[in-house]
mmCIF file with all atom_site columns, C-alpha atoms in Angstrom:
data_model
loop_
_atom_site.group_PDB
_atom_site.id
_atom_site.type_symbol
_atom_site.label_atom_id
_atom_site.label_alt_id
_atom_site.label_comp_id
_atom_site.label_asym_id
_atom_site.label_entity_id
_atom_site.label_seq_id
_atom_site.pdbx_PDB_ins_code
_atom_site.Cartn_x
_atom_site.Cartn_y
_atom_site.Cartn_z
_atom_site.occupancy
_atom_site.B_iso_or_equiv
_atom_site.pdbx_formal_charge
_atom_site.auth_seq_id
_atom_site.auth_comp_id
_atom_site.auth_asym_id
_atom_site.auth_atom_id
_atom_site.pdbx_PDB_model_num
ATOM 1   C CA . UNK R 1 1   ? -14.710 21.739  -11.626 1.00 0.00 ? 170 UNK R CA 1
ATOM 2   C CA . UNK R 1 2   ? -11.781 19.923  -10.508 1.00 0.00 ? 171 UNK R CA 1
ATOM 3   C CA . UNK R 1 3   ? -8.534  20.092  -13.022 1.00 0.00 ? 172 UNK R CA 1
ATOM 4   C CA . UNK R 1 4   ? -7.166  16.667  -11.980 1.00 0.00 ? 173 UNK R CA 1
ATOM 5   C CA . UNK R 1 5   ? -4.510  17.347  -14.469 1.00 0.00 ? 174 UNK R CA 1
ATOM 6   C CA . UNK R 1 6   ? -3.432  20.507  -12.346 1.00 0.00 ? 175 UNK R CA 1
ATOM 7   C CA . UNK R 1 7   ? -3.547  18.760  -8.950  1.00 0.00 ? 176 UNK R CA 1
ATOM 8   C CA . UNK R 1 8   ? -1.471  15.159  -10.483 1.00 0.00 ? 177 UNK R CA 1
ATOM 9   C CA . UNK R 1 9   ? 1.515   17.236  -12.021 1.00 0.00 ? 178 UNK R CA 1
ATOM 10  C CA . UNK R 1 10  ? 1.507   19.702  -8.617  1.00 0.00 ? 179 UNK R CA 1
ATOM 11  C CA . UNK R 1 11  ? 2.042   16.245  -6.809  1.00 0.00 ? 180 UNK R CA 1
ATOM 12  C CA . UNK R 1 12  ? 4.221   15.145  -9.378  1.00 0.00 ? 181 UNK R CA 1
ATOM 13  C CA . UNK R 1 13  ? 5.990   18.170  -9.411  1.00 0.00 ? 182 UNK R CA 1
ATOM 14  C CA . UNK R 1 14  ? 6.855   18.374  -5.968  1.00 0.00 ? 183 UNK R CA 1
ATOM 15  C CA . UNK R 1 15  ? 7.515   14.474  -5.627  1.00 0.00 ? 184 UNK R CA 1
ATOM 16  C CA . UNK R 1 16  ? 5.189   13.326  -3.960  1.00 0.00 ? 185 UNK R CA 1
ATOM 17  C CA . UNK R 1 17  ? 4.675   9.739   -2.818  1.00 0.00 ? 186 UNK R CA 1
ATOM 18  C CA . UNK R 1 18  ? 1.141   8.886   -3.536  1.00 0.00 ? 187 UNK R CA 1
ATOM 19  C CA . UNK R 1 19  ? -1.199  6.311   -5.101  1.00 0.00 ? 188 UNK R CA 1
ATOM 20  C CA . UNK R 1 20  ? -4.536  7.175   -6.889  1.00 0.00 ? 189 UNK R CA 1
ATOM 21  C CA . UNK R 1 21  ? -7.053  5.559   -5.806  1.00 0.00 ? 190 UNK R CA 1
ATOM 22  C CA . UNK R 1 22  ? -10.779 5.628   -5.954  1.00 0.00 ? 191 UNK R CA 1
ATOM 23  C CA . UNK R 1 23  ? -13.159 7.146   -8.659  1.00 0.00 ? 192 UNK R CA 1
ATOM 24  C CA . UNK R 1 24  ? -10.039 8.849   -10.560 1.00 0.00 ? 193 UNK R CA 1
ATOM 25  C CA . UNK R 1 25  ? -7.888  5.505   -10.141 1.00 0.00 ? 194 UNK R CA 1
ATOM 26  C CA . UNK R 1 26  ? -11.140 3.470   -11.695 1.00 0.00 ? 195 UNK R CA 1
ATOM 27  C CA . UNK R 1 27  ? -11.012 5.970   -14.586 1.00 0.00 ? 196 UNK R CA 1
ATOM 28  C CA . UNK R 1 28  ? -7.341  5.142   -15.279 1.00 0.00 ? 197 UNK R CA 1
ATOM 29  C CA . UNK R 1 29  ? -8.680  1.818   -15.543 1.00 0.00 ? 198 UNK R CA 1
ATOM 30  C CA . UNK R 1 30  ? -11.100 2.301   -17.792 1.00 0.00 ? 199 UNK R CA 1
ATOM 31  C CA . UNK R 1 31  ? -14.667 2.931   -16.002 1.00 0.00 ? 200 UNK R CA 1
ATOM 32  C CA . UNK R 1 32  ? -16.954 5.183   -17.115 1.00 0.00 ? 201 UNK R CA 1
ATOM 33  C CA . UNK R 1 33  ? -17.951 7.078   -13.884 1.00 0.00 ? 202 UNK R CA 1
ATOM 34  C CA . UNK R 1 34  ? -17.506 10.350  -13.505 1.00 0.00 ? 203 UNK R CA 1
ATOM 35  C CA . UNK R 1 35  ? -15.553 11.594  -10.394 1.00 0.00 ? 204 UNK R CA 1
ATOM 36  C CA . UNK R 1 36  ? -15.494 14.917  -8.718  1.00 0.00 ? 205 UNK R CA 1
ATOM 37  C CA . UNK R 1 37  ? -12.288 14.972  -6.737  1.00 0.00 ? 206 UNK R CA 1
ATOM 38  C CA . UNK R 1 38  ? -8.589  13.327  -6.577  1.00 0.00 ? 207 UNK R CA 1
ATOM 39  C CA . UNK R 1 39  ? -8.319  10.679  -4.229  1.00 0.00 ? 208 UNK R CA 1
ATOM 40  C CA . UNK R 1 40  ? -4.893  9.906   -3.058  1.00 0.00 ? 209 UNK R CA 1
ATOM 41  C CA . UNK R 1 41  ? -3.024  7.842   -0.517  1.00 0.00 ? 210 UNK R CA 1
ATOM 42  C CA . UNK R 1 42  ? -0.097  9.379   0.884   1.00 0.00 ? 211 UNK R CA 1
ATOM 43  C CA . UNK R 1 43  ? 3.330   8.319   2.728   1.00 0.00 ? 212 UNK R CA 1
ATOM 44  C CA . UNK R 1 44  ? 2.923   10.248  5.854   1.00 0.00 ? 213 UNK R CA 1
ATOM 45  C CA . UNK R 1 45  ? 6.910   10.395  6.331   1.00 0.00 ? 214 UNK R CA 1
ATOM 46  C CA . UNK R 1 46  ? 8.441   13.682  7.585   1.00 0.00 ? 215 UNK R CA 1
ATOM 47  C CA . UNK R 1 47  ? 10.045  14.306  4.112   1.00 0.00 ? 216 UNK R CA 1
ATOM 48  C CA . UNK R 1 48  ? 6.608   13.713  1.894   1.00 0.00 ? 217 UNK R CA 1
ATOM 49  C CA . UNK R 1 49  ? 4.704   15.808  4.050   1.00 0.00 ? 218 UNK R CA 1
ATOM 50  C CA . UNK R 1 50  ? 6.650   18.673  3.377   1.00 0.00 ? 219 UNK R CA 1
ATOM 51  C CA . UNK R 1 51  ? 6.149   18.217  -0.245  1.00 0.00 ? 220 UNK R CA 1
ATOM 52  C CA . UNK R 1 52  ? 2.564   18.117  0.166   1.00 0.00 ? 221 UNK R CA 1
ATOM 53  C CA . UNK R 1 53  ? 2.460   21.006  1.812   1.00 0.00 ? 222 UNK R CA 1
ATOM 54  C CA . UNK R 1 54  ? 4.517   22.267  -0.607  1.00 0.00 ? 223 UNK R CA 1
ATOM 55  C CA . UNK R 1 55  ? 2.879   20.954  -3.479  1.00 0.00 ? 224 UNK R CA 1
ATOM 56  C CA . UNK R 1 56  ? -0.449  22.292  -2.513  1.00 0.00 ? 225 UNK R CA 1
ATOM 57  C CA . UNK R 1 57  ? 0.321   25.562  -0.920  1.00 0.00 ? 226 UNK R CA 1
ATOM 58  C CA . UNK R 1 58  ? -0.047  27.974  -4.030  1.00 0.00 ? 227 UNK R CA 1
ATOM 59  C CA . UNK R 1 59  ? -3.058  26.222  -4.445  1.00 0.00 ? 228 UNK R CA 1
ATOM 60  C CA . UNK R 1 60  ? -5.139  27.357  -1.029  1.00 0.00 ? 229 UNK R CA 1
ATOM 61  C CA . UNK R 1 61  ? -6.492  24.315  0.206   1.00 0.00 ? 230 UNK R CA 1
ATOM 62  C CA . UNK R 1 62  ? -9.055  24.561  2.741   1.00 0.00 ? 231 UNK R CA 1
ATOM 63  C CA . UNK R 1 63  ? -11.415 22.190  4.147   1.00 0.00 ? 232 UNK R CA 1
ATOM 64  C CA . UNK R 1 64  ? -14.302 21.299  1.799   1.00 0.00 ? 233 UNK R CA 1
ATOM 65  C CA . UNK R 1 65  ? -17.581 21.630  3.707   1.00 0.00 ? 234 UNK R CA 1
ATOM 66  C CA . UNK R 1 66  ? -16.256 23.798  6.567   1.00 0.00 ? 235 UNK R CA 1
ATOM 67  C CA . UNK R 1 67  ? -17.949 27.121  6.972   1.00 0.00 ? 236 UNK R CA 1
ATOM 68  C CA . UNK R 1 68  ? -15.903 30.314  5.701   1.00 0.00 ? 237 UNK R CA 1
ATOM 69  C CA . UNK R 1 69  ? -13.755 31.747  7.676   1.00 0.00 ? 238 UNK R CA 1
ATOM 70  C CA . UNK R 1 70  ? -12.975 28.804  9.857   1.00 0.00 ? 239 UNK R CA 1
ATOM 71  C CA . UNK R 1 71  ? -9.024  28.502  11.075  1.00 0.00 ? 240 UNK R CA 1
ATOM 72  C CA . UNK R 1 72  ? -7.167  26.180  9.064   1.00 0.00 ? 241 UNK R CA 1
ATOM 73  C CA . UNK R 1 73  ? -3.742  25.724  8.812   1.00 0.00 ? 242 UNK R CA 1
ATOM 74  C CA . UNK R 1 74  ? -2.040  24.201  5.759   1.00 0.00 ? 243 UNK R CA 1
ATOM 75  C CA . UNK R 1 75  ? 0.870   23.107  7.464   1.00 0.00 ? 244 UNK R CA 1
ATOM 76  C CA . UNK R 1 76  ? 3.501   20.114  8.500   1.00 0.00 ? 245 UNK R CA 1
ATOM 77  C CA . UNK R 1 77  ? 1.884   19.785  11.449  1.00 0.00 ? 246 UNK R CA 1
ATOM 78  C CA . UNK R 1 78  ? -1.637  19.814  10.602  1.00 0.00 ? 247 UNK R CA 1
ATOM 79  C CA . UNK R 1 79  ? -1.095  16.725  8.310   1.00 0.00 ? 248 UNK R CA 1
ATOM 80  C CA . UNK R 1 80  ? 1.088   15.242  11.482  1.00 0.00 ? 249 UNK R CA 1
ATOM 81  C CA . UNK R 1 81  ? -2.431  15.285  13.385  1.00 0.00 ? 250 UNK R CA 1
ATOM 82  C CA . UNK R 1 82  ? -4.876  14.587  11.091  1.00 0.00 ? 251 UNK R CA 1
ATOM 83  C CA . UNK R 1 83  ? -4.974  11.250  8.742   1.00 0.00 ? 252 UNK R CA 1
ATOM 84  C CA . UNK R 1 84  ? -7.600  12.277  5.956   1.00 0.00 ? 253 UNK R CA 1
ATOM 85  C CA . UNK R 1 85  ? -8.388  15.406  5.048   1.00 0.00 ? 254 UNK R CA 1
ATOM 86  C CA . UNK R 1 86  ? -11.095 16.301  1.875   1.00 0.00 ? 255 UNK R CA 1
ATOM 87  C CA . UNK R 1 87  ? -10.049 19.558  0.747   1.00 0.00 ? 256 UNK R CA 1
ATOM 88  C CA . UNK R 1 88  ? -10.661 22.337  -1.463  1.00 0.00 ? 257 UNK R CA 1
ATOM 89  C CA . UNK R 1 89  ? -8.567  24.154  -3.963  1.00 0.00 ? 258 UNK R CA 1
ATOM 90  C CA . UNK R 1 90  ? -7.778  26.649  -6.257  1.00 0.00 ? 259 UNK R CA 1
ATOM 91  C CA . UNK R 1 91  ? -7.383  23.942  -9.046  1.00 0.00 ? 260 UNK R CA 1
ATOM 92  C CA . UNK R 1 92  ? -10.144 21.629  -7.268  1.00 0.00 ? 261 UNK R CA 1
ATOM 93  C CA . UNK R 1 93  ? -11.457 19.137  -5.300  1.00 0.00 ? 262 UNK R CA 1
ATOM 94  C CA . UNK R 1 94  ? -8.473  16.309  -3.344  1.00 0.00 ? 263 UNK R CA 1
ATOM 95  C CA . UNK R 1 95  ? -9.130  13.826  -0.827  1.00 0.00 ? 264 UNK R CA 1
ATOM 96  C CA . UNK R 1 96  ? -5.704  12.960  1.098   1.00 0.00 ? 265 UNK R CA 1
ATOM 97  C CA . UNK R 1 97  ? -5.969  10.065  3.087   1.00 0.00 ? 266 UNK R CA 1
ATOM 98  C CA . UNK R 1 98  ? -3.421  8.650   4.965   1.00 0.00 ? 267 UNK R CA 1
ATOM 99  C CA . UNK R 1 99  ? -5.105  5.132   4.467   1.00 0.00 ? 268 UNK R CA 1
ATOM 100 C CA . UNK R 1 100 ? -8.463  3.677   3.093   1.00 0.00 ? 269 UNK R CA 1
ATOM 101 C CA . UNK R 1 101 ? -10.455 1.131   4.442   1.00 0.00 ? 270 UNK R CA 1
ATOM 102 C CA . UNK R 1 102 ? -9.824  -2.508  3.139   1.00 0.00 ? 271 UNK R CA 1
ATOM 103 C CA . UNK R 1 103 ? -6.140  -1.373  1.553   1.00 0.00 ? 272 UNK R CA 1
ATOM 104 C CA . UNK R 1 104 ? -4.185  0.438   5.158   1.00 0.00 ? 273 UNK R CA 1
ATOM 105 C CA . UNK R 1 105 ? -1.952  2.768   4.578   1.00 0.00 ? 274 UNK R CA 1
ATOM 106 C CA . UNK R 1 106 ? 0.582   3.837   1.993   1.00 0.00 ? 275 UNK R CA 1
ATOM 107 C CA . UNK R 1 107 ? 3.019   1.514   2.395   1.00 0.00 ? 276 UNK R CA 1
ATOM 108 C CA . UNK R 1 108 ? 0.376   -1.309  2.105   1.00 0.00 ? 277 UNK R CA 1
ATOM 109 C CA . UNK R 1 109 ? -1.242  -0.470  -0.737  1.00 0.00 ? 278 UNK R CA 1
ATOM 110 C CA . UNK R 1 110 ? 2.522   -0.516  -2.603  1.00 0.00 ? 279 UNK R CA 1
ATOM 111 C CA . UNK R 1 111 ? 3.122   -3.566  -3.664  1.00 0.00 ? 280 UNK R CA 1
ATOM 112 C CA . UNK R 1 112 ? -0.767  -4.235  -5.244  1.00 0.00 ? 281 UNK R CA 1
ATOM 113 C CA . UNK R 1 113 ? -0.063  -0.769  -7.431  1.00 0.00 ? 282 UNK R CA 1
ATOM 114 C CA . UNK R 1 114 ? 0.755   -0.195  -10.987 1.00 0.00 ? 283 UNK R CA 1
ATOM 115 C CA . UNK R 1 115 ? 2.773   2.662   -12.313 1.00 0.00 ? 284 UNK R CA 1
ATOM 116 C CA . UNK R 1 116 ? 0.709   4.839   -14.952 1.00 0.00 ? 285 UNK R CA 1
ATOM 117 C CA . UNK R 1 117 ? 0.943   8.582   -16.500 1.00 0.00 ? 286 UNK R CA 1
ATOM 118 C CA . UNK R 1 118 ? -1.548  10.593  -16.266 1.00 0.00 ? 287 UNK R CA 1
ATOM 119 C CA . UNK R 1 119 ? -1.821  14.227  -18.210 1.00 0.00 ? 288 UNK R CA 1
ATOM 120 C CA . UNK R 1 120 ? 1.914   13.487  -18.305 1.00 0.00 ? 289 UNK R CA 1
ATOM 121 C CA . UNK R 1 121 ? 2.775   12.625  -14.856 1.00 0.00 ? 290 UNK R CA 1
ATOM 122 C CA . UNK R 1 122 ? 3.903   9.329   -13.751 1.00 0.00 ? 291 UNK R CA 1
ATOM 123 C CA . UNK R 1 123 ? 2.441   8.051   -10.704 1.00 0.00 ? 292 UNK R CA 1
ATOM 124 C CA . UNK R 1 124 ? 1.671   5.081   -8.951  1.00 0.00 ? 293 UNK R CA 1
ATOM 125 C CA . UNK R 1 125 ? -2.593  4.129   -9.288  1.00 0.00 ? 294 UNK R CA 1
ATOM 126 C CA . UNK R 1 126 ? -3.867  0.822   -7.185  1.00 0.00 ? 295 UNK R CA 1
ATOM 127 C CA . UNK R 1 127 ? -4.312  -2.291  -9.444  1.00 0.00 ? 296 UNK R CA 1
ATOM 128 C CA . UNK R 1 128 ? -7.792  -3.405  -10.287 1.00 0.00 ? 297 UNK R CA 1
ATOM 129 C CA . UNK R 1 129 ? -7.769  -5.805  -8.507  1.00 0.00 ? 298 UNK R CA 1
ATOM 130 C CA . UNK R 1 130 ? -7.358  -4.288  -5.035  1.00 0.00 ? 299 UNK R CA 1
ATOM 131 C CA . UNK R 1 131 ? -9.350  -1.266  -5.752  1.00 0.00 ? 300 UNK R CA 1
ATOM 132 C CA . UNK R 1 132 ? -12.161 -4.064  -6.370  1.00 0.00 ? 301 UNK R CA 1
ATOM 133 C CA . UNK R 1 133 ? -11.399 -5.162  -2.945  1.00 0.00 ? 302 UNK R CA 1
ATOM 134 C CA . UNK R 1 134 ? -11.048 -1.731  -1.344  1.00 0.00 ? 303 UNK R CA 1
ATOM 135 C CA . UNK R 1 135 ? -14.494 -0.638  -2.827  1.00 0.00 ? 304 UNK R CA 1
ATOM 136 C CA . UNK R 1 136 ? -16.190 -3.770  -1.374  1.00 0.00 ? 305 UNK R CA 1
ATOM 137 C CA . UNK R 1 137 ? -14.432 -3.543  2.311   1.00 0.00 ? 306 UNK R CA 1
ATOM 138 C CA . UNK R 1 138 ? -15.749 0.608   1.982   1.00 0.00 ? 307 UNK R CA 1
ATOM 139 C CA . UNK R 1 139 ? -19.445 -0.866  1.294   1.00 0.00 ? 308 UNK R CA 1
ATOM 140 C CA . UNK R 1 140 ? -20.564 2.347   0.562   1.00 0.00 ? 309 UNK R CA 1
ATOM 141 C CA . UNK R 1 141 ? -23.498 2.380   -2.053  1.00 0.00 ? 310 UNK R CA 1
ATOM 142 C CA . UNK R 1 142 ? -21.511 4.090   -4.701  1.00 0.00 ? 311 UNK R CA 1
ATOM 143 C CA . UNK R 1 143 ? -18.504 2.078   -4.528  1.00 0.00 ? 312 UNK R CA 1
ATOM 144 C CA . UNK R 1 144 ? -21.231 -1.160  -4.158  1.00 0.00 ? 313 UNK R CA 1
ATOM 145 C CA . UNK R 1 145 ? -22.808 0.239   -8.013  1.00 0.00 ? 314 UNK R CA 1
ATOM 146 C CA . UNK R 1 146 ? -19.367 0.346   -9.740  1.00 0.00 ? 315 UNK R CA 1
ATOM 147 C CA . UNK R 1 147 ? -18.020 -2.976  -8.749  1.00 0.00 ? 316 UNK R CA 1
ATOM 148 C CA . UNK R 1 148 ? -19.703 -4.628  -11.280 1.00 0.00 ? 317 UNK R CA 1
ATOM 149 C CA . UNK R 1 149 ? -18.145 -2.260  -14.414 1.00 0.00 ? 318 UNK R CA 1
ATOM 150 C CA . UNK R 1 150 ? -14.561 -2.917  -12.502 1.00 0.00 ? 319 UNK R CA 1
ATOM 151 C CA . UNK R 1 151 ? -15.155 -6.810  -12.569 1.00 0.00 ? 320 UNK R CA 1
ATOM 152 C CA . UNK R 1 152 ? -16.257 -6.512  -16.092 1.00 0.00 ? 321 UNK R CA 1
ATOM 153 C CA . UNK R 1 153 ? -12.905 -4.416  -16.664 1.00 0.00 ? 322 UNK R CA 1
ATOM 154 C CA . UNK R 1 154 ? -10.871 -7.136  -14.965 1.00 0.00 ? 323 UNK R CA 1
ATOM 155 C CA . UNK R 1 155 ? -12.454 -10.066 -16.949 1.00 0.00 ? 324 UNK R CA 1
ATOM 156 C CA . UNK R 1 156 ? -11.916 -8.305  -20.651 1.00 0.00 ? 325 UNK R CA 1
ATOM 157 C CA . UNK R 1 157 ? -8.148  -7.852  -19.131 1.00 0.00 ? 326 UNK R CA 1
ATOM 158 C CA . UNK R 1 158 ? -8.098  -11.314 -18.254 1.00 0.00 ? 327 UNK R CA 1
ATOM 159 C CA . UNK R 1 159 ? -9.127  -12.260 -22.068 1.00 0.00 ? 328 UNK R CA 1
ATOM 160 C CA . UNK R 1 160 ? -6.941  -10.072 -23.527 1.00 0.00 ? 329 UNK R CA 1
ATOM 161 C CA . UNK R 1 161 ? -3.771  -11.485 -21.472 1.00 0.00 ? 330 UNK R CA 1
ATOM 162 C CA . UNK R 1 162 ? -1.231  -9.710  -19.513 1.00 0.00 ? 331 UNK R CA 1
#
């Protein structure tokens, strides 16, 4: 079971620069389909991928879905050569992207978020709007069935004002 709780305020914690996207960022926005891991964006600057590292160190993260025992490295320069990694940890499930398809990368995705707190940590999550639109560029099946609950979402906001 994935303590999303743990995983935001280690991110938080460490500072981080991330956005929530995805099933937990949907949540925050009020769907109700459960989710089984963190999925993040992250600013793939020198200085924030030492806090990740940091952040998630005490934590063990290892690839989810690789066979035991295979050599991983949670390191600086493993996030330098990688872009998205789904991992396993201690505290959960956490999918680190460096971007998503349909939003880019970190710096992209800024301006189309909205600052939340979640189990007490502020963070940025992607507005409803553009997590609509990622989900539909991803045209996976699952992101396909919960369109329709985040367009229902965004009309009741609409009705309800700003």
């Amino acid at each position: 079971m994935t303590d999303f709780a743990g995983l935001l305020k280690a991110l938080g914690g460490a500072g981080v620069e991330f956005v929530l996207v995805g099933g937990a960022a949907a949540a925050a926005h009020g769907s109700s389909r459960l989710t089984l891991d963190l999925d993040v964006v992250y600013a793939r600057n020198p200085e924030n991928l030492h806090r990740l590292v940091s952040a998630l160190a005490q934590h063990n993260p290892y690839l989810r879905g690789a066979p035991p025992g295979l050599p991983f490295r949670w390191n600086v320069a493993t996030l330098e050569n990688g872009l998205n990694f789904t991992l396993i940890t201690s505290i959960g499930a956490i999918d680190l992207l460096g971007e998503i398809t349909g939003g880019g990368p970190y710096e992209s995705l800024l301006p189309d978020t909205v600052v939340i707190t979640v189990y007490g940590v502020q963070c940025r999550c992607l507005s409803l709007r553009r997590l609509i639109a990622t989900k539909r560029a991803a045209g996976r099946p699952r992101d396909l069935e919960v369109i329709a609950e985040l367009e229902a979402i965004l009309e009741e906001e609409g009705e309800r004002g700003p």
